[in-house]
Short mmCIF file of C-alpha atoms in Angstrom, two decimals:
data_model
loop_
_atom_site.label_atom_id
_atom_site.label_comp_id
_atom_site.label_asym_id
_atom_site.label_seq_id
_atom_site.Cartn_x
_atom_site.Cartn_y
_atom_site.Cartn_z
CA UNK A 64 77.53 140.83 173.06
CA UNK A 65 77.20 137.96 175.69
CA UNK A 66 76.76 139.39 179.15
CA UNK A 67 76.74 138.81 182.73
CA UNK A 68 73.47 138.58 184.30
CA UNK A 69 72.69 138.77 188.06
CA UNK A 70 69.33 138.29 189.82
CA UNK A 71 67.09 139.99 191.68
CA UNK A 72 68.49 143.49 190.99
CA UNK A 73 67.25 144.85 194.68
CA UNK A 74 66.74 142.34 197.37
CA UNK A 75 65.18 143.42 201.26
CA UNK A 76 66.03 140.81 203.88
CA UNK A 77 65.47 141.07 207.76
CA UNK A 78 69.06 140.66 209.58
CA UNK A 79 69.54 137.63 210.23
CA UNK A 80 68.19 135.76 207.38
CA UNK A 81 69.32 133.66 204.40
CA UNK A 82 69.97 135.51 201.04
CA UNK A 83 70.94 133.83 197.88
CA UNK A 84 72.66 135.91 195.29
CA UNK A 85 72.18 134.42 191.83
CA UNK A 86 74.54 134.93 188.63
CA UNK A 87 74.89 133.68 185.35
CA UNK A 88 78.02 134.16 183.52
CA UNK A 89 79.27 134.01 180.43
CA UNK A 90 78.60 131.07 178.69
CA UNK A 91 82.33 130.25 177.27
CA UNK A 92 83.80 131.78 180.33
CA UNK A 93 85.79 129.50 183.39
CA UNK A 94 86.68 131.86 186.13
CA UNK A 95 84.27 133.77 188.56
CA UNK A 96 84.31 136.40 190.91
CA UNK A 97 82.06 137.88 193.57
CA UNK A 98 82.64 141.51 195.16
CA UNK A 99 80.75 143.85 197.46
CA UNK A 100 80.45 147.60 196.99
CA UNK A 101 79.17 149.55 199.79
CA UNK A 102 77.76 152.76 198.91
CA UNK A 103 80.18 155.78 198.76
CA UNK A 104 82.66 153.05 199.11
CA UNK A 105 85.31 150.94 196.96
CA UNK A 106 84.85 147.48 195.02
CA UNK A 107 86.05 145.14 197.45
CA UNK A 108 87.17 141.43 196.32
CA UNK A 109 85.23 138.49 198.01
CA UNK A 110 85.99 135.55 196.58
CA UNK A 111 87.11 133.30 192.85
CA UNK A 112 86.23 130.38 191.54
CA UNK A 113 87.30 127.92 189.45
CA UNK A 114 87.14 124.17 188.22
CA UNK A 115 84.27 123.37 191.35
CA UNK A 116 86.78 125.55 193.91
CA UNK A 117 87.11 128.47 195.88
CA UNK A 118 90.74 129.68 194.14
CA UNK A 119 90.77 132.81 196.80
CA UNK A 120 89.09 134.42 199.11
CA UNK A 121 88.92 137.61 200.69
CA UNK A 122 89.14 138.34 204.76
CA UNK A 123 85.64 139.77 204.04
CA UNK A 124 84.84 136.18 202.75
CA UNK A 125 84.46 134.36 206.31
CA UNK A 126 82.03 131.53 207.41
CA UNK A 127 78.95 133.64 206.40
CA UNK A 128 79.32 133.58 203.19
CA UNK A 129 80.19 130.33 200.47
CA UNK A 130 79.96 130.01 196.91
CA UNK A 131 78.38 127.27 194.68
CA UNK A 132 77.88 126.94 191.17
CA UNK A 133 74.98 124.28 191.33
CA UNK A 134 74.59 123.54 187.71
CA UNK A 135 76.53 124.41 184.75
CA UNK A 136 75.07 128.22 184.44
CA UNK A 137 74.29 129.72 187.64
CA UNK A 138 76.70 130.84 189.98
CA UNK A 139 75.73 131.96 193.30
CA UNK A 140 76.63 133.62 196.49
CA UNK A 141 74.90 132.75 199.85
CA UNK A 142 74.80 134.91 203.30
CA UNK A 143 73.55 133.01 206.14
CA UNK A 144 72.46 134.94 209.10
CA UNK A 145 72.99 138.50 207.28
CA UNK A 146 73.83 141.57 209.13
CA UNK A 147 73.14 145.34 208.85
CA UNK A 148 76.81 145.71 207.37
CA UNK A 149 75.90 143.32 204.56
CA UNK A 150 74.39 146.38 203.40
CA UNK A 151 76.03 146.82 199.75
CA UNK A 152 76.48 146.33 195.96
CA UNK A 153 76.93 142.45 194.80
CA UNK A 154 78.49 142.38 191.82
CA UNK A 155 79.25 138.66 190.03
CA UNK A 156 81.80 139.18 187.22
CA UNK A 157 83.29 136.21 185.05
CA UNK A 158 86.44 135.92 182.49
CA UNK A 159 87.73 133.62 179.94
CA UNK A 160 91.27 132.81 181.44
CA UNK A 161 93.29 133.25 184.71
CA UNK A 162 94.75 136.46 185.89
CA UNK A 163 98.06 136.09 184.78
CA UNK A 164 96.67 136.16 180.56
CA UNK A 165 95.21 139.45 181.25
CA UNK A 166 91.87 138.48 180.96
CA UNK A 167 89.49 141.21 181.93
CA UNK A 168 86.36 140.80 184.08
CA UNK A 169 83.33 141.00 182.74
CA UNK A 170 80.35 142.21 185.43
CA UNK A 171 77.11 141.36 185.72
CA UNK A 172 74.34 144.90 186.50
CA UNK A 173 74.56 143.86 189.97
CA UNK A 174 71.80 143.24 193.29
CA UNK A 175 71.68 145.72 195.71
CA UNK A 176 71.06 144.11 199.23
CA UNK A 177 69.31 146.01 202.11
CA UNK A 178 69.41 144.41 205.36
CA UNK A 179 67.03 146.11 207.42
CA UNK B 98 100.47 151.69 201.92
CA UNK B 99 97.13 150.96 200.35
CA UNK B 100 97.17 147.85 197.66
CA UNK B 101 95.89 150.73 194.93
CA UNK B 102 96.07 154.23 195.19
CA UNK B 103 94.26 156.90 193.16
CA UNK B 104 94.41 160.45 192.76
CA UNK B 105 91.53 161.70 195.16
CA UNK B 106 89.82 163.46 193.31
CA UNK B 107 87.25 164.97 191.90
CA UNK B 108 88.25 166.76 188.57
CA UNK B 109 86.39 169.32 187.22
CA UNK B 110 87.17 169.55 183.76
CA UNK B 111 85.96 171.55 180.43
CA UNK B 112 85.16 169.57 177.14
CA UNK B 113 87.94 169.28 175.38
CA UNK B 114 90.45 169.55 178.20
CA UNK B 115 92.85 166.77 178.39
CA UNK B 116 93.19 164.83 182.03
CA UNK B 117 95.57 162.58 183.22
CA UNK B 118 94.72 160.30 186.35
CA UNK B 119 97.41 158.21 188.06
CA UNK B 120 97.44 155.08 190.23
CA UNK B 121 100.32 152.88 192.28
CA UNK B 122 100.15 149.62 193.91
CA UNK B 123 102.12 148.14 196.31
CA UNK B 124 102.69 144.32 195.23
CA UNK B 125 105.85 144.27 192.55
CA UNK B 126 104.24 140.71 191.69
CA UNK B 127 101.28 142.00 190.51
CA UNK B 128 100.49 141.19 186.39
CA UNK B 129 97.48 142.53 185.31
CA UNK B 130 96.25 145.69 184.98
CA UNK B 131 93.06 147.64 183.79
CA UNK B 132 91.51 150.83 183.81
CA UNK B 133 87.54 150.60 184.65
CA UNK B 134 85.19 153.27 184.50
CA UNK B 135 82.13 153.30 186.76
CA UNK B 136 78.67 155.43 186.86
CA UNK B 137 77.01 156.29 189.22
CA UNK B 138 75.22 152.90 191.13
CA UNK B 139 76.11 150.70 187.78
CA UNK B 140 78.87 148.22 187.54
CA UNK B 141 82.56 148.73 186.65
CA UNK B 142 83.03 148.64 183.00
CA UNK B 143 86.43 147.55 181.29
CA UNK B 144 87.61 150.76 179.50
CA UNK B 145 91.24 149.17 178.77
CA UNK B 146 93.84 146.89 179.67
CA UNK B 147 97.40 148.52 180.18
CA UNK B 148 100.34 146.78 178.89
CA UNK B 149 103.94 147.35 179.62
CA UNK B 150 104.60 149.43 175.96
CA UNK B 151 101.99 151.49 176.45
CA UNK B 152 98.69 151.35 174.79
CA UNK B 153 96.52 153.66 172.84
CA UNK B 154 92.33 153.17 172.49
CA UNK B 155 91.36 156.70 170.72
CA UNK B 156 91.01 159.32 173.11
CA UNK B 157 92.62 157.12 176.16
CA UNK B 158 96.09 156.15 176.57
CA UNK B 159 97.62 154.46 179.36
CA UNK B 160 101.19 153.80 180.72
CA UNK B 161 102.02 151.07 183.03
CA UNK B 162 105.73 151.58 184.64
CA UNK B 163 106.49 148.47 186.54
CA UNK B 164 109.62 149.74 187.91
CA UNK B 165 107.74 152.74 189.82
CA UNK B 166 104.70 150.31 190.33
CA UNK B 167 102.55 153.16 188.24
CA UNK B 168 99.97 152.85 186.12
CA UNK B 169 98.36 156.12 183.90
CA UNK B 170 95.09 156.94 181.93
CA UNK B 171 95.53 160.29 180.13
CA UNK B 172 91.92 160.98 178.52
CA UNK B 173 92.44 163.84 175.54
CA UNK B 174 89.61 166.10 174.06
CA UNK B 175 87.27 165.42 177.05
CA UNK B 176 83.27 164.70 176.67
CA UNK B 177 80.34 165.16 178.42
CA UNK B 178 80.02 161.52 178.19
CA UNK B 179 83.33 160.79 180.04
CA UNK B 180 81.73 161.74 183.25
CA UNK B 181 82.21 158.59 185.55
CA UNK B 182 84.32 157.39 188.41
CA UNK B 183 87.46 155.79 186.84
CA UNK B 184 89.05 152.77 188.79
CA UNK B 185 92.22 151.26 188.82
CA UNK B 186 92.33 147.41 188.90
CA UNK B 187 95.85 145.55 189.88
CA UNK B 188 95.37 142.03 189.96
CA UNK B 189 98.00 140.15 192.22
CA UNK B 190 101.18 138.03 191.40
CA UNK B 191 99.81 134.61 191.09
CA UNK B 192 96.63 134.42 192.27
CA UNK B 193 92.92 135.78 191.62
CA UNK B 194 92.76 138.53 193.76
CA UNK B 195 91.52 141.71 192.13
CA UNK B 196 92.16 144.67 194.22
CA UNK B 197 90.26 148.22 192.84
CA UNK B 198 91.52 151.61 193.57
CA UNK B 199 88.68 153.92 195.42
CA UNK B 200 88.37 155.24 192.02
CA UNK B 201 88.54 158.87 190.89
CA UNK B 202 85.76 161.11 189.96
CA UNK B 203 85.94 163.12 186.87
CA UNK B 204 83.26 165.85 185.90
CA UNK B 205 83.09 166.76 182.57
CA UNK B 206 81.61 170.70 182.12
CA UNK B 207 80.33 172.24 178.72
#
């Protein structure tokens, strides 16, 4: 079964540096999706994409974070300047069609990011 | 009023019991919904969609009731295995926005 896959699976970073989150999604698959999990906490919505664009975004999803897919895999998610709250679960998940077909998400094993 | 809202939880259950977890959400626009199950420090995993009629995967049923703005997984004849932090996922009228519930933790016992 074709799956999600996210890389590195644990990543340390000093606050205030540059992380970039990589994902590849489904092959067949047009619509993706970043979200946060802090632990103990709920899986929080950051941002979709589709066609090239940011579709939505979050309030968690300000100027610190953007979104690029720079080839026709990858998919990634980049913190500039990260924090100690940044602290949390990354999970990239992609489906085959829009929201309104009922098209489940499909996640990727996630990166856990420590700021320290 | 939260977005999502589960039971709290957790539930303690014996195998074989049969446990029903419930969920409402706020936006009447929403169309999509889903019931994920999550372990612990792993990703959500789809365990079903939930349509309007009602829909039946084995040992899990749900029950969406869009006039109450309620959703339902009832899990019968209860494993070990089923052990895992079930979320409910509403995704909003019109747009991408995927909004989880804080989940609810179920314990399975022998």
């Amino acid at each position: 079964e074709p799956e999600v896959t996210q890389t590195p699976s644990h990543q340390v970073t000093q606050m205030g540096q540059e992380v970039i989150l990589r994902c590849v999604p489904i092959s067949n698959h047009l619509y993706f999706y970043w979200y946060r999990q802090i632990l103990g906490q709920k899986v929080e919505f950051l941002v979709s994409f589709y066609n090239n664009e940011i579709s939505e975004k979050s309030e968690i999803f300000d100027d610190q974070f953007s979104v690029e897919r720079p080839d026709g895999s990858n998919f990634t998610l980049k913190i500039r300047s990260t924090k100690l709250e940044d602290s949390a679960m990354y999970f990239c998940a992609s489906s085959d069609q829009g929201s309104s077909y009922n098209s489940p998400l499909h996640f990727g094993n996630g990166t856990r990011l420590t700021v320290t | 009023r939260k977005e999502v809202e589960q039971d709290p939880g957790p539930f303690n259950v014996p195998e074989g019991a049969t446990v029903a977890f419930n969920c409402t959400y706020s936006n009447s626009a929403s169309q999509s919904f889903f019931w994920y199950r999550q372990d612990c420090r792993k990703e959500p995993k789809l365990l079903m969609s939930v349509y309007s009629s009602g829909n039946e995967d084995g040992r899990f049923t749900a029950q969406l009731n869009r006039a109450s703005q309620y959703i339902s997984l009832l899990i019968r004849d209860s494993k070990l295995s089923d052990s895992a932090t079930y979320l409910c996922v509403v995704i909003g009228g019109g747009g991408f926005k995927t909004i989880f519930g804080a989940g609810t933790r179920l314990f399975v016992k022998a």
